[in-house]
Coordinates of C-alpha atoms (C1' of nucleotides) in Angstrom, one line a residue:
Chain A
M1 CA 22.0 -23.4 -20.3
A2 CA 21.8 -21.2 -23.1
R3 CA 22.7 -22.7 -26.4
L4 CA 22.4 -19.8 -28.9
Q5 CA 22.4 -20.2 -32.2
S6 CA 21.3 -18.7 -35.2
R7 CA 22.0 -18.3 -38.9
E8 CA 22.5 -14.6 -39.5
G9 CA 18.2 -14.1 -38.1
R10 CA 18.0 -13.0 -34.5
R11 CA 19.0 -15.5 -31.1
R12 CA 16.5 -17.2 -29.5
V13 CA 17.8 -18.0 -25.8
S14 CA 16.6 -21.0 -23.7
H15 CA 15.9 -20.6 -19.6
S16 CA 14.5 -22.1 -17.6
M17 CA 12.2 -22.7 -14.6
E18 CA 15.0 -21.0 -12.3
S19 CA 16.7 -18.9 -14.7
V20 CA 13.0 -17.3 -14.5
L21 CA 12.0 -16.8 -10.3
T22 CA 15.4 -15.8 -9.7
E23 CA 15.6 -12.7 -12.6
A24 CA 12.0 -12.3 -11.3
V25 CA 12.4 -12.5 -7.0
A26 CA 15.9 -10.0 -8.5
L27 CA 13.6 -7.6 -9.8
L28 CA 11.8 -7.5 -6.5
D29 CA 14.7 -7.0 -4.4
E30 CA 16.3 -4.0 -6.6
A31 CA 12.7 -2.4 -7.4
G32 CA 9.9 -3.7 -5.8
A33 CA 6.3 -5.2 -6.6
P34 CA 6.1 -2.2 -9.5
A35 CA 8.5 -3.1 -10.9
L36 CA 8.4 -6.8 -11.9
T37 CA 6.8 -6.6 -15.5
F38 CA 6.0 -9.4 -18.4
R39 CA 8.3 -6.8 -19.9
A40 CA 11.2 -5.7 -17.8
L41 CA 11.1 -9.0 -17.0
A42 CA 11.2 -11.0 -20.7
Q43 CA 14.1 -8.0 -21.2
R44 CA 16.4 -8.9 -18.6
L45 CA 16.9 -13.0 -19.5
G46 CA 17.2 -11.7 -22.6
G47 CA 14.0 -12.9 -24.6
G48 CA 10.0 -12.3 -26.2
V49 CA 8.1 -11.6 -23.2
A50 CA 5.7 -14.5 -24.0
S51 CA 8.1 -17.1 -23.4
I52 CA 7.8 -16.5 -20.5
Y53 CA 4.1 -17.8 -20.3
W54 CA 5.8 -21.2 -21.3
Y55 CA 6.7 -21.6 -17.4
V56 CA 3.9 -19.5 -15.7
A57 CA 0.5 -19.1 -16.7
S58 CA -0.6 -16.3 -15.4
K59 CA 1.7 -13.9 -13.0
D60 CA -0.1 -15.0 -10.1
E61 CA 1.9 -17.6 -10.8
L62 CA 4.9 -16.6 -11.4
L63 CA 4.2 -14.2 -7.9
D64 CA 3.4 -17.9 -6.1
R65 CA 6.4 -19.5 -7.0
A66 CA 8.8 -16.5 -6.4
A67 CA 6.9 -15.9 -3.3
D68 CA 8.1 -20.0 -3.3
H69 CA 11.5 -19.9 -4.2
V70 CA 12.2 -16.9 -1.6
I71 CA 10.9 -19.9 1.4
G72 CA 13.4 -22.4 -0.4
G73 CA 16.2 -20.3 1.2
V74 CA 14.8 -19.7 3.8
L75 CA 14.0 -23.2 5.0
A76 CA 17.7 -24.0 4.0
D77 CA 18.2 -21.5 6.8
I78 CA 16.4 -22.6 8.8
E79 CA 17.3 -26.6 8.5
K80 CA 20.5 -25.2 9.5
L81 CA 19.4 -24.4 12.9
P82 CA 20.3 -26.5 15.6
V83 CA 17.5 -27.7 17.3
G84 CA 17.5 -27.2 21.2
D85 CA 16.0 -28.1 24.1
D86 CA 12.3 -26.0 24.0
P87 CA 10.9 -26.2 21.1
I88 CA 9.6 -22.5 22.0
D89 CA 12.9 -21.4 21.3
D90 CA 13.3 -22.5 18.8
L91 CA 9.3 -21.4 17.2
R92 CA 11.0 -17.9 18.4
T93 CA 14.2 -17.9 15.8
M94 CA 12.4 -19.9 12.9
A95 CA 10.1 -17.4 12.8
L96 CA 12.3 -13.6 13.6
T97 CA 14.5 -15.9 10.2
L98 CA 10.9 -15.9 8.5
F99 CA 10.4 -12.5 9.0
D100 CA 13.5 -10.9 8.3
A101 CA 12.9 -12.0 4.5
I102 CA 9.8 -11.0 5.0
V103 CA 10.0 -7.7 5.5
D104 CA 11.9 -6.5 3.0
R105 CA 10.2 -8.1 0.8
P106 CA 6.4 -6.9 1.3
W107 CA 5.2 -8.7 -1.5
L108 CA 6.4 -11.4 -0.3
G109 CA 3.5 -12.5 3.1
A110 CA 0.7 -11.5 -0.2
Y111 CA 1.5 -14.5 -1.5
F112 CA 3.0 -16.7 1.4
M113 CA 1.2 -19.4 1.8
R114 CA -1.6 -18.7 -1.2
N115 CA -1.3 -21.8 -2.9
T116 CA 0.6 -25.2 -0.8
D117 CA 0.1 -26.9 -4.7
V118 CA 2.9 -24.9 -5.9
Q119 CA 4.6 -24.2 -2.7
G120 CA 5.8 -26.6 -1.8
N121 CA 8.8 -25.2 0.2
S122 CA 5.9 -22.5 2.2
L123 CA 4.8 -25.8 3.1
L124 CA 7.7 -27.7 4.3
L125 CA 8.2 -24.5 6.4
Y126 CA 4.7 -24.4 7.2
E127 CA 4.8 -28.3 8.6
K128 CA 8.9 -27.2 10.6
L129 CA 7.5 -24.7 12.6
G130 CA 4.6 -27.1 13.5
R131 CA 6.6 -30.0 14.1
Q132 CA 7.7 -27.6 17.3
T133 CA 4.1 -27.5 19.0
L134 CA 4.3 -31.1 18.2
R135 CA 7.1 -31.1 21.7
L136 CA 3.9 -28.8 23.4
D137 CA 0.8 -30.5 25.3
L138 CA -1.8 -29.4 23.6
D139 CA -4.5 -30.8 21.0
A140 CA -4.6 -31.1 17.6
R141 CA -6.9 -27.6 16.7
Q142 CA -4.5 -25.4 20.2
R143 CA -1.8 -26.8 17.6
F144 CA -3.4 -25.6 14.4
H145 CA -3.9 -22.2 15.9
A146 CA -0.7 -21.3 17.8
V147 CA 1.4 -22.0 14.5
S148 CA -1.4 -19.7 12.2
A149 CA -0.5 -17.1 15.0
I150 CA 3.2 -17.3 14.4
V151 CA 2.8 -17.4 10.3
G152 CA -0.2 -14.5 11.3
V153 CA 2.5 -11.9 13.5
V154 CA 4.9 -12.2 11.0
V155 CA 3.1 -11.3 7.9
G156 CA 1.2 -8.7 9.2
S157 CA 4.5 -7.4 11.3
A158 CA 5.9 -7.9 8.1
V159 CA 3.6 -5.7 5.9
D160 CA 2.8 -3.0 8.6
M161 CA 6.6 -2.2 8.0
G162 CA 7.4 -3.1 4.7
Q163 CA 4.8 -1.4 2.4
E164 CA 6.2 -0.2 -0.2
P165 CA 8.0 3.3 0.9
P166 CA 6.3 6.6 -1.7
Q167 CA 9.3 7.2 -4.0
E168 CA 11.2 10.1 -2.9
V169 CA 12.6 7.4 0.2
L170 CA 13.1 4.6 -2.9
D171 CA 15.0 6.7 -4.6
G172 CA 17.6 7.3 -1.3
A173 CA 16.0 11.2 -1.6
V174 CA 14.0 10.7 1.7
D175 CA 15.4 8.2 4.0
R176 CA 13.4 5.9 6.1
E177 CA 14.5 8.5 9.6
E178 CA 13.3 11.3 8.5
Y179 CA 10.4 10.1 6.6
L180 CA 9.1 8.5 10.1
G181 CA 10.0 11.1 11.6
R182 CA 8.0 14.0 9.3
F183 CA 5.5 11.5 10.6
A184 CA 6.4 12.1 14.4
Q185 CA 6.1 15.7 13.8
R186 CA 3.2 15.7 12.6
W187 CA 1.3 13.0 15.6
R188 CA 3.6 16.1 18.3
E189 CA 1.1 18.6 16.6
L190 CA -1.8 16.9 17.3
D191 CA -4.4 18.2 20.9
P192 CA -2.2 16.4 23.2
E193 CA -5.9 16.0 24.8
E194 CA -7.3 14.8 22.1
F195 CA -4.7 11.9 21.9
P196 CA -2.5 11.4 24.6
F197 CA -2.0 7.9 23.5
V198 CA -0.4 9.3 20.4
H199 CA 2.0 11.5 22.5
E200 CA 2.5 8.9 24.9
I201 CA 4.0 7.0 22.6
V202 CA 5.3 9.0 19.7
D203 CA 9.0 9.2 20.5
E204 CA 8.8 5.3 21.2
F205 CA 7.4 5.7 17.5
D206 CA 10.7 8.0 15.8
G207 CA 13.5 6.1 15.2
H208 CA 11.9 3.2 16.2
D209 CA 13.0 -0.1 14.9
D210 CA 11.2 -3.0 13.6
V211 CA 13.0 -5.9 14.5
D212 CA 12.1 -4.8 18.2
Q213 CA 9.1 -4.0 17.4
F214 CA 8.6 -7.0 15.9
R215 CA 10.5 -8.8 18.9
S216 CA 8.2 -7.4 21.5
A217 CA 5.4 -8.9 19.1
L218 CA 6.0 -12.3 18.8
E219 CA 7.3 -12.4 22.7
L220 CA 3.5 -11.9 23.4
T221 CA 2.7 -15.1 21.0
L222 CA 5.2 -17.0 22.3
T223 CA 4.4 -16.4 26.1
G224 CA 0.8 -17.2 25.7
L225 CA 1.6 -19.7 24.4
R226 CA 4.1 -21.0 27.1
L227 CA 1.3 -20.8 29.4
Q228 CA -1.1 -22.9 27.0
A229 CA 1.2 -25.4 26.8
G230 CA 1.5 -25.4 31.5
G231 CA 4.5 -23.1 32.2
Chain B
M1 CA -26.6 17.5 -4.0
A2 CA -27.1 16.4 -7.4
R3 CA -28.2 19.7 -9.1
L4 CA -28.2 18.5 -13.1
Q5 CA -29.1 20.2 -16.1
S6 CA -28.9 20.3 -19.4
R7 CA -30.2 23.7 -22.1
E8 CA -30.1 20.1 -24.6
G9 CA -26.6 19.0 -24.0
R10 CA -25.2 15.9 -22.5
R11 CA -25.4 15.7 -18.3
R12 CA -23.4 17.7 -16.2
V13 CA -23.0 15.5 -12.8
S14 CA -21.2 16.7 -9.7
H15 CA -20.5 14.3 -6.4
S16 CA -19.2 14.9 -3.4
M17 CA -15.6 13.6 -1.4
E18 CA -18.9 11.5 0.4
S19 CA -20.7 10.0 -3.0
V20 CA -16.5 8.9 -4.7
L21 CA -16.0 6.8 -1.5
T22 CA -19.1 5.6 -1.0
E23 CA -19.3 4.1 -4.1
A24 CA -15.7 2.8 -3.9
V25 CA -16.5 1.0 -1.0
A26 CA -19.0 -0.2 -2.1
L27 CA -18.0 -1.1 -5.5
L28 CA -15.1 -3.3 -4.1
D29 CA -17.8 -5.0 -1.6
E30 CA -19.4 -6.5 -5.0
A31 CA -16.1 -7.3 -6.7
G32 CA -13.4 -6.9 -5.1
A33 CA -10.3 -4.8 -5.5
P34 CA -9.9 -5.5 -8.8
A35 CA -13.0 -4.6 -9.9
L36 CA -12.3 -0.8 -8.5
T37 CA -11.2 1.0 -11.3
F38 CA -11.4 4.7 -11.5
R39 CA -14.5 4.0 -15.2
A40 CA -16.1 2.0 -13.6
L41 CA -16.2 4.6 -10.6
A42 CA -17.5 7.0 -12.7
Q43 CA -20.0 5.2 -14.5
R44 CA -22.0 4.5 -11.0
L45 CA -20.9 8.2 -10.4
G46 CA -22.6 9.0 -13.8
G47 CA -19.8 10.9 -14.0
G48 CA -17.3 11.1 -16.6
V49 CA -13.8 9.5 -15.4
A50 CA -11.3 12.4 -15.1
S51 CA -14.0 14.6 -12.3
I52 CA -12.7 11.3 -9.6
Y53 CA -9.6 13.4 -10.1
W54 CA -10.7 16.6 -8.6
Y55 CA -11.0 14.7 -5.3
V56 CA -8.1 12.0 -5.1
A57 CA -4.5 12.6 -7.3
S58 CA -4.1 8.6 -7.5
K59 CA -5.5 5.6 -6.8
D60 CA -3.5 5.5 -4.0
E61 CA -5.1 7.8 -2.5
L62 CA -8.3 7.2 -3.5
L63 CA -7.7 3.8 -1.0
D64 CA -6.0 5.1 1.6
R65 CA -9.4 7.5 2.3
A66 CA -11.8 4.1 1.3
A67 CA -10.1 3.1 3.9
D68 CA -10.4 5.2 5.9
H69 CA -14.0 5.9 5.2
V70 CA -14.8 1.9 6.3
I71 CA -12.6 2.4 8.9
G72 CA -14.9 5.5 10.3
G73 CA -17.5 3.0 10.3
V74 CA -15.5 0.9 12.7
L75 CA -14.6 3.6 14.7
A76 CA -18.2 4.6 15.3
D77 CA -19.4 0.4 16.2
I78 CA -16.4 1.1 19.0
E79 CA -17.9 4.0 20.1
K80 CA -20.6 2.5 21.6
L81 CA -19.1 -0.4 23.3
P82 CA -19.4 0.2 27.2
V83 CA -16.2 1.0 28.7
G84 CA -15.4 -2.4 30.7
D85 CA -13.0 -3.1 33.7
D86 CA -10.4 -4.6 32.1
P87 CA -8.9 -3.0 29.8
I88 CA -7.3 -5.6 28.1
D89 CA -11.4 -6.9 27.6
D90 CA -12.3 -4.1 25.8
L91 CA -9.2 -4.5 23.8
R92 CA -9.8 -7.9 23.2
T93 CA -13.9 -6.9 22.3
M94 CA -12.0 -3.8 20.3
A95 CA -9.7 -5.8 18.0
L96 CA -12.4 -8.8 17.0
T97 CA -14.2 -5.7 15.8
L98 CA -12.0 -4.5 13.9
F99 CA -10.6 -7.6 12.5
D100 CA -14.7 -8.3 11.5
A101 CA -14.2 -5.1 9.1
I102 CA -11.5 -6.1 7.4
V103 CA -11.1 -10.1 7.3
D104 CA -13.9 -8.9 4.5
R105 CA -12.1 -6.8 2.8
P106 CA -8.8 -8.6 2.0
W107 CA -7.7 -5.2 1.0
L108 CA -8.6 -3.2 4.2
G109 CA -4.9 -4.4 5.3
A110 CA -3.4 -3.5 2.6
Y111 CA -3.7 0.5 3.3
F112 CA -4.9 0.6 6.9
M113 CA -3.0 2.9 8.8
R114 CA -1.2 3.7 5.6
N115 CA -1.0 7.5 5.5
T116 CA -2.8 9.2 8.7
D117 CA -2.2 12.0 7.1
V118 CA -5.1 11.6 5.1
Q119 CA -6.2 8.5 7.4
G120 CA -7.7 11.0 10.4
N121 CA -10.7 7.4 11.2
S122 CA -7.7 5.1 11.5
L123 CA -5.1 7.3 14.1
L124 CA -8.7 7.9 15.9
L125 CA -8.1 4.2 16.0
Y126 CA -5.2 3.1 17.2
E127 CA -5.2 6.5 19.2
K128 CA -8.4 4.4 21.6
L129 CA -6.4 1.4 20.8
G130 CA -3.4 2.3 22.6
R131 CA -5.6 4.5 25.2
Q132 CA -7.2 0.9 26.6
T133 CA -3.1 0.3 26.9
L134 CA -2.6 3.8 29.4
R135 CA -4.7 1.6 32.0
L136 CA -2.0 -0.7 31.8
D137 CA 1.5 -1.2 33.9
L138 CA 3.5 0.1 31.3
D139 CA 6.0 2.3 30.3
A140 CA 5.8 3.1 26.9
R141 CA 7.6 1.7 24.6
Q142 CA 5.6 -0.9 26.2
R143 CA 2.6 0.2 25.1
F144 CA 4.1 1.6 22.4
H145 CA 5.0 -2.7 21.1
A146 CA 1.7 -3.8 22.4
V147 CA -1.0 -1.6 20.2
S148 CA 1.1 -2.6 17.4
A149 CA 1.7 -6.4 18.5
I150 CA -2.6 -6.1 18.2
V151 CA -2.7 -4.5 14.8
G152 CA -0.5 -6.8 13.9
V153 CA -2.6 -9.8 15.3
V154 CA -5.5 -7.9 13.6
V155 CA -3.8 -7.7 9.6
G156 CA -2.4 -10.5 9.7
S157 CA -4.9 -12.7 10.2
A158 CA -6.9 -10.8 8.1
V159 CA -5.4 -10.8 5.5
D160 CA -3.9 -14.0 5.7
M161 CA -7.6 -15.8 5.5
G162 CA -9.3 -13.0 3.7
Q163 CA -7.4 -12.8 0.1
E164 CA -9.3 -12.9 -2.2
P165 CA -10.2 -16.6 -3.1
P166 CA -10.1 -17.6 -7.0
Q167 CA -12.0 -16.8 -9.6
E168 CA -14.8 -20.0 -9.3
V169 CA -14.5 -18.8 -5.1
L170 CA -15.7 -14.9 -5.9
D171 CA -18.7 -16.5 -8.8
G172 CA -20.2 -18.5 -6.3
A173 CA -19.5 -22.0 -8.9
V174 CA -17.1 -23.4 -5.8
D175 CA -18.2 -22.4 -1.9
R176 CA -15.5 -21.8 0.6
E177 CA -16.3 -25.1 2.2
E178 CA -15.1 -26.8 -1.1
Y179 CA -12.3 -24.9 -1.8
L180 CA -10.4 -25.3 2.2
G181 CA -11.6 -29.3 1.5
R182 CA -9.6 -29.6 -2.3
F183 CA -6.6 -28.9 0.5
A184 CA -7.6 -30.5 2.5
Q185 CA -7.8 -33.5 0.8
R186 CA -4.3 -32.4 -0.8
W187 CA -2.1 -32.4 2.4
R188 CA -4.1 -35.4 3.9
E189 CA -2.0 -37.4 0.0
L190 CA 1.1 -36.0 1.8
D191 CA 3.7 -38.9 3.4
P192 CA 2.6 -38.6 6.8
E193 CA 6.0 -39.2 7.8
E194 CA 7.1 -36.7 6.6
F195 CA 4.3 -34.0 7.3
P196 CA 3.1 -35.8 10.5
F197 CA 2.7 -32.0 11.7
V198 CA 0.3 -31.2 8.4
H199 CA -1.8 -34.8 9.3
E200 CA -2.3 -34.0 12.6
I201 CA -4.4 -30.5 11.6
V202 CA -5.4 -31.3 8.8
D203 CA -9.6 -31.8 9.9
E204 CA -8.7 -28.7 11.8
F205 CA -8.0 -27.1 8.9
D206 CA -10.9 -28.3 6.9
G207 CA -12.9 -26.2 7.4
H208 CA -11.8 -24.8 10.1
D209 CA -13.2 -21.1 11.0
D210 CA -12.0 -18.0 10.5
V211 CA -12.7 -16.4 13.4
D212 CA -12.2 -18.7 16.3
Q213 CA -8.3 -18.9 14.3
F214 CA -8.3 -15.2 14.8
R215 CA -9.8 -15.1 18.8
S216 CA -7.0 -17.8 19.3
A217 CA -4.6 -15.6 17.4
L218 CA -5.6 -12.6 19.7
E219 CA -6.0 -14.8 22.9
L220 CA -2.5 -15.7 23.4
T221 CA -1.2 -12.2 22.0
L222 CA -3.7 -10.9 24.8
T223 CA -2.2 -13.8 27.2
G224 CA 1.1 -12.2 26.6
L225 CA -0.4 -9.0 27.5
R226 CA -1.2 -9.3 30.6
L227 CA 1.9 -11.2 32.2
Q228 CA 4.0 -8.2 31.0
A229 CA 0.9 -5.5 32.8
G230 CA 1.4 -7.5 36.0
G231 CA -0.9 -9.6 36.4
Chain C
dG1 C1' -22.9 41.1 -17.2
dG2 C1' -18.7 40.3 -17.4
dT3 C1' -15.3 37.7 -15.6
dA4 C1' -13.4 34.0 -12.2
dC5 C1' -12.8 30.1 -10.0
dG6 C1' -15.0 25.8 -9.0
dA7 C1' -16.2 21.4 -10.4
dT8 C1' -16.8 17.7 -14.6
dA9 C1' -16.3 15.4 -18.8
dG10 C1' -14.6 12.8 -22.9
dA11 C1' -10.3 12.2 -25.6
dA12 C1' -5.4 10.7 -26.3
dC13 C1' -1.6 8.4 -23.5
dA14 C1' 1.3 5.1 -21.9
dG15 C1' 1.9 0.9 -19.9
dC16 C1' 0.4 -3.4 -18.2
dG17 C1' -1.1 -9.1 -18.2
dT18 C1' -2.4 -12.0 -22.0
dT19 C1' -3.7 -14.2 -26.3
dC20 C1' -2.2 -15.1 -31.2
dG21 C1' 0.2 -17.1 -34.5
dA22 C1' 4.2 -18.4 -36.6
dT23 C1' 8.4 -20.2 -36.4
dG24 C1' 13.2 -22.3 -34.7
dA25 C1' 15.3 -25.5 -32.8
dT26 C1' 15.5 -30.5 -30.9
dG27 C1' 15.3 -35.3 -30.9
dT28 C1' 13.2 -39.7 -32.6
dG29 C1' 11.5 -42.9 -36.8
dC30 C1' 13.3 -45.0 -40.3
Chain D
dG1 C1' 20.2 -38.3 -44.2
dC2 C1' 15.4 -37.2 -43.7
dA3 C1' 10.5 -36.4 -42.3
dC4 C1' 8.4 -35.3 -39.0
dA5 C1' 6.1 -34.4 -34.2
dT6 C1' 7.2 -31.7 -30.0
dC7 C1' 9.3 -28.2 -27.7
dA8 C1' 10.7 -23.6 -26.8
dT9 C1' 11.2 -19.5 -28.5
dC10 C1' 9.2 -14.6 -29.9
dG11 C1' 6.5 -10.7 -31.7
dA12 C1' 2.6 -8.1 -32.7
dA13 C1' -1.4 -7.4 -30.8
dC14 C1' -5.7 -6.9 -27.6
dG15 C1' -8.1 -5.3 -24.4
dC16 C1' -7.5 -2.8 -20.2
dT17 C1' -5.5 0.3 -16.2
dG18 C1' -4.3 4.7 -14.2
dT19 C1' -3.4 9.6 -15.4
dT20 C1' -2.7 13.6 -18.0
dC21 C1' -4.5 17.4 -21.3
dT22 C1' -7.7 20.6 -23.0
dA23 C1' -12.0 22.3 -23.2
dT24 C1' -16.4 23.6 -20.7
dC25 C1' -20.4 24.0 -18.1
dG26 C1' -22.0 26.2 -14.2
dT27 C1' -22.4 29.5 -10.5
dA28 C1' -21.2 33.4 -7.2
dC29 C1' -20.0 37.8 -7.3
dC30 C1' -19.0 43.0 -8.6

DNA sequence: GGTACGATAGAACAGCGTTCGATGATGTGC
DNA sequence: GCACATCATCGAACGCTGTTCTATCGTACC
């Protein structure tokens, strides 16, 4: 795709929507949201800054499309999943797949399903989730709310967990374990009379597993949903 | 508090942590996250930009503290609530109070409970929520997960709903109703064969009430929790 | 009254998203 | 083979941002 030619002057590089999004996501994955700048992206693509504006109208649109690009991968994974007997089991599997993608990409939460005009994959994923609720004994409103609830749990948990850690963790100077441990330590020093709950759960918090935490939250919602659908 | 004096030169203005946070939150509430800049804040306080740095070390810390400032109000509201017989009913009320505060402040979701060192109110709120779970028949891990789940639902729903609308809505040129209606219309034009679920719920989506949506999501989680606690 | 310190502020800096105008490359009609 | 419109690219500039530097003011204390 890259045809470059020059009489003697500087190179011209030709991109494509695909390559722009791929490199944008790569930047985000490698160094987090602040690393995605038009200048950094242009350098990676070997071109000029303004060229990117031929593909997207703004940084917001770039992130919308980058998000949808990632969701495309998630969607492909989800479509590979076997269809089970129990729609709620299928919902759980799909939610977990989505969670895995978001938890490593805190920026994704804020842009998921933000503008379905340019986010065809997100809409398809939404449809895929919703289709499971069609197999349950619910009315339209309950179905709408059910999918919203599941997406809410996924996004909420992922945002809560995946927020950009301070620089020291990103650098690798301090690992996540130790970072959490510091907070735990601070919590342990609180007055037990004033903070009985914090003391109750501090050991659980210290060194806890994000996926476990998410699974539990999801399970509560799915249990509620199952009950609503009549067992 | 504001003592100003000058022989003939320019005024000097004295602030306070309180006034800095109050004005910061006011800016955020009036015009959204992008409106909070150090220059805008300084002008509002009638002082210079660099003065703000005497109170906070960075914009991140400013937002951490602003978030906690708002949560302080939420906490006060929650402490006014009567203690009921059913801890789950109390959890619902508290979650709704928290939701109300976050839904109008999308930025809050991202900064809530981010750094408990400077967010004493958030920690107190977390404790308040958690204390309800102490009245339930659960183990420590379940309690930890329960509170995480509730916070996740609140933040997830609020972030999903409250994301900064495009400029036209913020200006008031287009109201929220119409903005949602546009998406609904686009959805109605999709192929019903390919998007059966979207068609099923599009009327629910169109003109839906955010609070209803959140209540439903919360109810699913609370139902699951009640079941987990043994009815 | 000098002096230390709490608090304020203007100016400058690097980096950001975005816009502008110019220019290279490409495909079409003749 | 050549003009021409269009697609795509790019460097430079603009206004804005968070942040830092350095200088200064005002107050309380000995």
